[in-house]
Coordinates of C-alpha atoms and ligand atoms in Angstrom, one line a residue:
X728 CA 12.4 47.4 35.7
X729 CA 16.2 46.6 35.6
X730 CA 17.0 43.4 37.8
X731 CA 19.5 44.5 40.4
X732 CA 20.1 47.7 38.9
X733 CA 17.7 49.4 41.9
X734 CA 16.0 52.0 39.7
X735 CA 12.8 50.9 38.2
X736 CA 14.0 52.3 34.4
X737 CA 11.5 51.0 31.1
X738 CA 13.6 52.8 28.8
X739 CA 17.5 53.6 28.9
X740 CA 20.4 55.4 26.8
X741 CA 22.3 52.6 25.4
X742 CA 26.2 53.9 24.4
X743 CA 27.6 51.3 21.7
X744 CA 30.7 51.1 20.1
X745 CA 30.1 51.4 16.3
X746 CA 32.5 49.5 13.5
X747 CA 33.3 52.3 10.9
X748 CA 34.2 51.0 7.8
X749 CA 36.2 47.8 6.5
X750 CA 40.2 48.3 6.8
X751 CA 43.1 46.4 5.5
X752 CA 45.8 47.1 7.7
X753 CA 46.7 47.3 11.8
X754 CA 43.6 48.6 13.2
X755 CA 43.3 52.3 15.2
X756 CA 40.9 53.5 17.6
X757 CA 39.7 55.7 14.7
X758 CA 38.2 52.7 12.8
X759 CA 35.5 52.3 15.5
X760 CA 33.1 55.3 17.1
X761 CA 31.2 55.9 20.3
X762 CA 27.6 56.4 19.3
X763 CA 25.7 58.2 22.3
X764 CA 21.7 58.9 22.2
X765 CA 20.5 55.5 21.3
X766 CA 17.7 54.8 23.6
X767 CA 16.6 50.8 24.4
X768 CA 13.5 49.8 26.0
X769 CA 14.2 47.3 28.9
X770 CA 11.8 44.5 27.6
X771 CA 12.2 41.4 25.6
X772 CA 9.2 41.8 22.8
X773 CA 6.3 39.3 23.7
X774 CA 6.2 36.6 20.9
X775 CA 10.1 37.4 20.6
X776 CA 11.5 34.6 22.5
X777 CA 14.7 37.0 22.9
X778 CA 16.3 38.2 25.7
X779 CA 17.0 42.0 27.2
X780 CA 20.6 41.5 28.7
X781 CA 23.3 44.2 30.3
X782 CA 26.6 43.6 29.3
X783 CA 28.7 43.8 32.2
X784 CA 32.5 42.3 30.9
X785 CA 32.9 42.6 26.9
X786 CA 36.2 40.6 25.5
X787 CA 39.2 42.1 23.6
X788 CA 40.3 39.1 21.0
X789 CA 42.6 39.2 18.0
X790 CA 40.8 37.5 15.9
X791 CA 38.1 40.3 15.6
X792 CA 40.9 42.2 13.8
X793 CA 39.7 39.5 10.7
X794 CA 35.9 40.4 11.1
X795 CA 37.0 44.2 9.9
X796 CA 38.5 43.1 6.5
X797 CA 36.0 43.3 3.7
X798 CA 36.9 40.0 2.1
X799 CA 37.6 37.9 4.8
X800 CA 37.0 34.0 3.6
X801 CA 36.6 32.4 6.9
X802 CA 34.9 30.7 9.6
X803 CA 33.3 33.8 11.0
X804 CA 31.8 37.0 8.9
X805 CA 33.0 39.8 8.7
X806 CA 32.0 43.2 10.3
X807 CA 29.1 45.1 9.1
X808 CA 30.2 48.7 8.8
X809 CA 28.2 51.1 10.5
X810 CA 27.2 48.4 13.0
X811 CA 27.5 47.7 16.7
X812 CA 30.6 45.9 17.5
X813 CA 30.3 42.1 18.4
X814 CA 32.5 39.9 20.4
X815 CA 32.0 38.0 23.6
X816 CA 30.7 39.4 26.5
X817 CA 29.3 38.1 30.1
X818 CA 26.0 39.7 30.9
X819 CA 22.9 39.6 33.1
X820 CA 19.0 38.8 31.7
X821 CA 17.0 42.1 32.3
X822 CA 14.2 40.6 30.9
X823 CA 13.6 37.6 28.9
X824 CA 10.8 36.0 26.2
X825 CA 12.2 33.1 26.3
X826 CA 11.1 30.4 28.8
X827 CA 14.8 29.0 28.8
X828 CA 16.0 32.2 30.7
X829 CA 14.8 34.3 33.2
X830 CA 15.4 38.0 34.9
X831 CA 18.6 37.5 36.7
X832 CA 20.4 34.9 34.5
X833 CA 24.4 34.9 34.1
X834 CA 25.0 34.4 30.6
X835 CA 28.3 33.9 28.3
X836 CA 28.3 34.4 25.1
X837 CA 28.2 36.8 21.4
X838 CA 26.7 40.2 22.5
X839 CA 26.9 44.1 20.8
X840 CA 29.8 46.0 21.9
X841 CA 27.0 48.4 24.3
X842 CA 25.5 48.6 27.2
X843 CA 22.4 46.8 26.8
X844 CA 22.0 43.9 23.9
X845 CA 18.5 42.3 22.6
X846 CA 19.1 39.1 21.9
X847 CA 17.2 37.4 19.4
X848 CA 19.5 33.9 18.9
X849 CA 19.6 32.4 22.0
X850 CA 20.7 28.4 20.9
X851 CA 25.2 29.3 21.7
X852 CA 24.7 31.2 25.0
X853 CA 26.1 29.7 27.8
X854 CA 24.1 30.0 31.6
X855 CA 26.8 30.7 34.2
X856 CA 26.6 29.3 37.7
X857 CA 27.2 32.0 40.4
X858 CA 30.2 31.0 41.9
X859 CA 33.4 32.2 43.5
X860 CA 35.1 32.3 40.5
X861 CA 35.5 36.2 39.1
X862 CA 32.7 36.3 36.5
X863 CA 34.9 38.2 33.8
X864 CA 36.8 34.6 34.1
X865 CA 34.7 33.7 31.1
X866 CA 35.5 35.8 28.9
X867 CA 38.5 34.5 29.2
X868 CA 40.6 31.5 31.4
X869 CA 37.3 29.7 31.2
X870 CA 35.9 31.3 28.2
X871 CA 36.8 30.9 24.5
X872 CA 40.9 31.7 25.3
X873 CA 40.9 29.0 28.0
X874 CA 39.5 26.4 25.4
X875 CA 42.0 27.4 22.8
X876 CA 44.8 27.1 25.3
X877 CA 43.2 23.6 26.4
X878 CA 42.2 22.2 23.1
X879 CA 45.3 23.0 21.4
X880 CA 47.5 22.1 24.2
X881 CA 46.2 18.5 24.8
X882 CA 44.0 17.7 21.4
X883 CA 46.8 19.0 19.1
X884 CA 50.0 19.5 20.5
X885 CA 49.7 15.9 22.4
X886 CA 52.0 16.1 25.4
X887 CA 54.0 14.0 26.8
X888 CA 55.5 14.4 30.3
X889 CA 59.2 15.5 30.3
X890 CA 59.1 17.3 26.7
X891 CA 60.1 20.2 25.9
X892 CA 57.5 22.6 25.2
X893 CA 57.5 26.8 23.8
X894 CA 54.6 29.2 23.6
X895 CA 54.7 32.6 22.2
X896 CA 52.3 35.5 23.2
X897 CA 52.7 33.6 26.3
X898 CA 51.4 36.4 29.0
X899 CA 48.3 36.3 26.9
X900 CA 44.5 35.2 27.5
X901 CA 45.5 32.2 25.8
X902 CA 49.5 31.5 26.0
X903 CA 49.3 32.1 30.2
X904 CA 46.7 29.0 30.4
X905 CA 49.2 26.6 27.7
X906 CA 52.0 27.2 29.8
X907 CA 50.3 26.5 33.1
X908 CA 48.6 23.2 31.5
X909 CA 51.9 22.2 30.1
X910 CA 53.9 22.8 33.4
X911 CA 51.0 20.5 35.6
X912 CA 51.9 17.6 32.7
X913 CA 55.1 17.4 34.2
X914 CA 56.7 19.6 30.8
X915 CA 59.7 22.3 30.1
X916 CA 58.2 25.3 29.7
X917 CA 59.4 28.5 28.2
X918 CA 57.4 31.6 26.9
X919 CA 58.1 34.4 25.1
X920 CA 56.8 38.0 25.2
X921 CA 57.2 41.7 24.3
X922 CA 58.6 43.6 27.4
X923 CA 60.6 42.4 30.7
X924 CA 57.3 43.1 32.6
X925 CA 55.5 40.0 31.5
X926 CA 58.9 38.1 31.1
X927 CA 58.6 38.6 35.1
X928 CA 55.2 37.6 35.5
X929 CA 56.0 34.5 33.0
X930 CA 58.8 33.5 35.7
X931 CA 57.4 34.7 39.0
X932 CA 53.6 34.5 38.9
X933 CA 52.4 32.2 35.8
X934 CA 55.2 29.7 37.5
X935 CA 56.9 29.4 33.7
X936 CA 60.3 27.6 34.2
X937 CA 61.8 30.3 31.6
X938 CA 61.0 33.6 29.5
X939 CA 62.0 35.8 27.1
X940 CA 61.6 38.8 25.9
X941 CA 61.6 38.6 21.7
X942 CA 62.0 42.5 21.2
X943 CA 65.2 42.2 22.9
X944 CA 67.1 39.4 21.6
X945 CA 69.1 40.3 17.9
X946 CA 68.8 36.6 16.7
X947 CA 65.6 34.4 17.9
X948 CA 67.3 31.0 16.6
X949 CA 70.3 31.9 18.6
X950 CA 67.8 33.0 21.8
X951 CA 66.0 29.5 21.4
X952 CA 69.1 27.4 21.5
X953 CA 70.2 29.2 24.2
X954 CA 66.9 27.8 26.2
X955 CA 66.5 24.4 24.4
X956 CA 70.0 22.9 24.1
X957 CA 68.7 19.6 22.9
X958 CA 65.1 21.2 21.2
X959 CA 61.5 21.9 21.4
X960 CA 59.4 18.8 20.8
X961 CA 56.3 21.8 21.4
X962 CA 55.7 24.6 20.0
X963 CA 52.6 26.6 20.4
X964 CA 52.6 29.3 17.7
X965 CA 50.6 32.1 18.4
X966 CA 52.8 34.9 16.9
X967 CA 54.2 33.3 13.4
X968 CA 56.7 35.2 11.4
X969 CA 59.9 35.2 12.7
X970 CA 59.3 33.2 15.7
X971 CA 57.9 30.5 14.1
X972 CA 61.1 30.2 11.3
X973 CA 63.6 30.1 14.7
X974 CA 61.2 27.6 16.6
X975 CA 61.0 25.0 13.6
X976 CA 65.3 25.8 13.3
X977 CA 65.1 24.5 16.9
X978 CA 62.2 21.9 16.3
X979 CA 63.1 18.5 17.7
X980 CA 62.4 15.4 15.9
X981 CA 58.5 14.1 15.8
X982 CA 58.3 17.8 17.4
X983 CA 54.4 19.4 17.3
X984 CA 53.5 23.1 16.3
X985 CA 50.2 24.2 17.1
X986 CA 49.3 26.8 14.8
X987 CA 47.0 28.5 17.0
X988 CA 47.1 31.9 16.1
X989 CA 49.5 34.5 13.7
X990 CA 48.6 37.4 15.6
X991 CA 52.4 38.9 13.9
X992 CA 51.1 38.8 10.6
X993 CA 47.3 40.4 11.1
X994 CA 46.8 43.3 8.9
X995 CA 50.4 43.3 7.0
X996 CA 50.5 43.6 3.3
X997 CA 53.4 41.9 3.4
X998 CA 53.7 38.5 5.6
X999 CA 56.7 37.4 7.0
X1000 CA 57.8 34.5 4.2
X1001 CA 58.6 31.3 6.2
X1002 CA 61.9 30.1 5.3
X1003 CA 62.8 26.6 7.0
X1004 CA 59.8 24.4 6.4
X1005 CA 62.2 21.9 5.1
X1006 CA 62.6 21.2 8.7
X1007 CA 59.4 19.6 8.8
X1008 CA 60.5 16.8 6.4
X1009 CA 64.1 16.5 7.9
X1010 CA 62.6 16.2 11.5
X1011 CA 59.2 14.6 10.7
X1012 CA 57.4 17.4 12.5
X1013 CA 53.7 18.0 12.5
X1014 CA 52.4 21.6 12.3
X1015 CA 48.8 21.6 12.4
X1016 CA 46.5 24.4 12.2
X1017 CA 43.2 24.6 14.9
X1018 CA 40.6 26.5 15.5
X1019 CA 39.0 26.0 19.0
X1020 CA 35.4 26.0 17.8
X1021 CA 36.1 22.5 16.3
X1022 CA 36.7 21.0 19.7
X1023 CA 33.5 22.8 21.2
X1024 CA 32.6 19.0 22.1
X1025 CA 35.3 19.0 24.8
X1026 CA 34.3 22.2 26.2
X1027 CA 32.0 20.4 29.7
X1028 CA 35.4 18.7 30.4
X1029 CA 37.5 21.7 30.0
X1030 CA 35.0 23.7 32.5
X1031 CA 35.4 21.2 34.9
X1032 CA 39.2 20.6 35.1
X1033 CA 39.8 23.9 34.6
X1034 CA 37.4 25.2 37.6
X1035 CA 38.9 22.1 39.7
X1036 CA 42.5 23.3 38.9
X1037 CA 41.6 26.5 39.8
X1038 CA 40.4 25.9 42.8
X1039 CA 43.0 23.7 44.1
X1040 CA 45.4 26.9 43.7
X1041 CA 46.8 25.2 40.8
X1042 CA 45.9 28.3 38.0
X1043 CA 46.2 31.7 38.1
X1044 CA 44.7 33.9 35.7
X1045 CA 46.1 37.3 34.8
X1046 CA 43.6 40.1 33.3
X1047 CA 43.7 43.6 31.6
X1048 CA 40.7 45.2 32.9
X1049 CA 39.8 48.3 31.4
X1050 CA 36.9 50.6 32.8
X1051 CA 34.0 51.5 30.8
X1052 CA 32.8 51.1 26.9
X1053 CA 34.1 54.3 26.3
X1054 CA 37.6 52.4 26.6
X1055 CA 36.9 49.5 24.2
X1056 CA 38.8 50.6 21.4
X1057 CA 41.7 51.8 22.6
X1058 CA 42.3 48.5 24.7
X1059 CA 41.0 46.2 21.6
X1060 CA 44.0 48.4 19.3
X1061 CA 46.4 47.9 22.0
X1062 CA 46.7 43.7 21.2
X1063 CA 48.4 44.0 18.8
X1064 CA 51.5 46.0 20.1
X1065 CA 50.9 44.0 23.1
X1066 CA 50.2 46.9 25.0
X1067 CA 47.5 44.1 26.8
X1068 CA 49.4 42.4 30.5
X1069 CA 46.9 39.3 30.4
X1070 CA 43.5 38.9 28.9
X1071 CA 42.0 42.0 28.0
X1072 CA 38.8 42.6 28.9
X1073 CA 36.6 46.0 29.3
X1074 CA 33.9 46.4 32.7
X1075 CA 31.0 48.0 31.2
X1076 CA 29.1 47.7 34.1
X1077 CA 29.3 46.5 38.1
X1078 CA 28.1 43.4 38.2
Ligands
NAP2041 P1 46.8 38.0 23.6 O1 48.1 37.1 23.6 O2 46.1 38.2 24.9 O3 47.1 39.4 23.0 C1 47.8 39.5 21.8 C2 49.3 39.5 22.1 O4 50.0 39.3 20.9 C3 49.9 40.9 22.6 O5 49.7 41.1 24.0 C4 51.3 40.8 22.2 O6 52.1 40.2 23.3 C5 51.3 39.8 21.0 N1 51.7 40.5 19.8 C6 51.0 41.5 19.2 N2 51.7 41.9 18.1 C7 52.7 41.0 18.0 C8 53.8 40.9 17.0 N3 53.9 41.7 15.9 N4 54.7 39.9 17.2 C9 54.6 39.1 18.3 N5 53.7 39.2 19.2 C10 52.7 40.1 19.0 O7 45.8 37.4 22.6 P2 45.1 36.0 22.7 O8 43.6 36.2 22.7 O9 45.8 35.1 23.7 O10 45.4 35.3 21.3 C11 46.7 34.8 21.0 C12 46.7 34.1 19.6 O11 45.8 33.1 19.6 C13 46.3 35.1 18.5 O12 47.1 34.8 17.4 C14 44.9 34.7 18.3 O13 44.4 35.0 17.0 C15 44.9 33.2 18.5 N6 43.7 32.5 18.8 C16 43.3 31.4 18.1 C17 42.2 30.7 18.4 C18 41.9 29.5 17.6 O14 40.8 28.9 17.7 N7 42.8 29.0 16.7 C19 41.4 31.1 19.4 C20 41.8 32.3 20.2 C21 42.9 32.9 19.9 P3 53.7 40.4 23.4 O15 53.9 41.5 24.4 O16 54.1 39.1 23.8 O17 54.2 40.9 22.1

């Protein structure tokens, strides 16, 4: 019987999103599939120690663009082609073999782009506490965006109060939670972003002191001087490309980039060459590549300021919610021609 679903149910049809085939450029909605038909049985195998969970909020990240490229030599594998989708998803324990878990259960963690996942390796999901916090929340301001934004920000970028700081992508699940971090350490803060809708929200909402809208502006060096007269001793890259060969241009001396993501560059045969490095010698900048996963160690203390400062009023968090699986692909697609206002994330079910 499903927990809180209110039909008793042994046996369900369980839609999933299926990856089609390895690609090498921008991905399309025509690179994954709806499958329909599959039926699941609502029971953890006894002797299993897994876990029947419905997904009910499945995450929309750019770096699952990397897991469809055949070759990809990185921290993460890639894809299996006629396979169920994975990413990170906040579901509920239907039924569990595992004495860890129990019917009921909030979890966080990798899951199947479908309705219903069996779960065999339990050891990297996360229990949520039930809470007046939205519970799509982490995927996302306190998921694995909101540790990138926190990690990077403070581990790598190393602020100091009164500097000068610029994030690109910066109405994004990750970008929205640097600037907010960086504005509470008493910094400058200026974003950038791809239409004069989430330059607004950058301004008005995510309380950025200025924004800017790249697609507009003929030269970026020109559009960066024009908001840091005397430099940026911060950038947080998550774009590269052209923005990051204006920002380190406009780099200040001892100045920080935190190569956090390239999200300009995903799926192009031919990336953007980056012409002013020299300006790292000149200026003594450091630009340091991270990936949030080698932080994980931080992560209690992250949960807790970052639930605190939400709270107190201090953090807002802006989301793209999409309704139903069905709607997965279309939304996952839409990253990268930023087509996402805030975190994107799909509702596959009511909680
Ligand atoms: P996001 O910002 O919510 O969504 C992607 C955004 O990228 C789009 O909304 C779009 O916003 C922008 N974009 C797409 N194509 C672009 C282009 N050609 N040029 C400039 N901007 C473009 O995504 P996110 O989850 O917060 O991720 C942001 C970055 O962080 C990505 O590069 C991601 O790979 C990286 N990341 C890294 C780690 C890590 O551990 N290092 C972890 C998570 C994420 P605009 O409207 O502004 O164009």
């Amino acid at each position: 019987m499903e927990v809180g679903g209110g039909e008793a149910r042994t046996e369900v049809e369980n839609k999933q999103i299926i990856f089609k085939g390895f690609i090498e450029t921008t991905p399309t909605e025509t690179d994954m599939e709806l499958k329909l038909g599959n039926k699941i049985k609502l029971k953890a195998p006894k002797g299993s120690g897994s876990l029947l969970v419905k997904n009910l909020y499945l995450s929309c990240d750019p770096y699952m663009r990397g897991r469809m490229r055949e070759n990809y030599d990185s921290y993460i594998p890639p894809f299996t082609p006629g396979s169920v989708i994975q990413g990170f998803s906040v579901s509920r324990v239907v039924d569990s073999d595992n004495p860890d878990f129990k019917p009921g259960d909030l979890i966080a963690g990798l899951m199947g782009w479908e309705e219903y996942s069996l779960i065999q390796k339990t050891e990297k999901l996360r229990k949520i506490q039930p809470d007046d916090i939205p519970l799509s929340y982490y995927v996302g301001l306190l998921g694995m965006p909101g540790f990138t934004a926190y990690a990077g920000f403070f581990e790598v970028c190393t602020p100091k109060k009164g500097e000068n700081v610029f994030v690109s992508a910066a109405s994004g699940a990750v970008g929205q939670l640097v600037g907010q971090l960086a504005k509470l350490h008493g910094c400058y803060v200026v974003g950038s972003a791809g239409t004069n809708q989430k330059v607004d929200l950058l301004k008005n909402k995510l309380g950025f002191d200025e924004a800017l809208n790249y697609k507009e502006e003929p030269d970026l060096d020109i559009a960066l001087k024009r908001y840091f007269p005397e430099g940026i001793d911060i950038y947080f890259d998550n774009v590269g490309g052209a923005m990051l060969d204006a920002a380190l241009v406009n780099m200040r001396i001892h100045g920080r980039i935190a190569v956090c993501g390239m999200v300009s560059q995903q799926g192009r045969y031919d990336p953007h060459g980056v012409h002013n490095l020299f300006n790292l010698v000149v200026k003594r900048i450091r630009m340091q590549g991270f990936l949030q996963s080698d932080y994980l160690h931080l992560f209690p203390r992250f949960l807790e300021e970052v639930i605190s400062l939400y709270k107190q009023g201090k953090i807002v968090y802006i989301e793209d919610m999409n309704e139903g699986l069905e709607s997965a692909p279309a939304a996952f697609v839409g990253l990268f021609s930023g087509k996402n206002i805030g975190k994107q994330v799909i509702r596959v079910a009511r909680e």
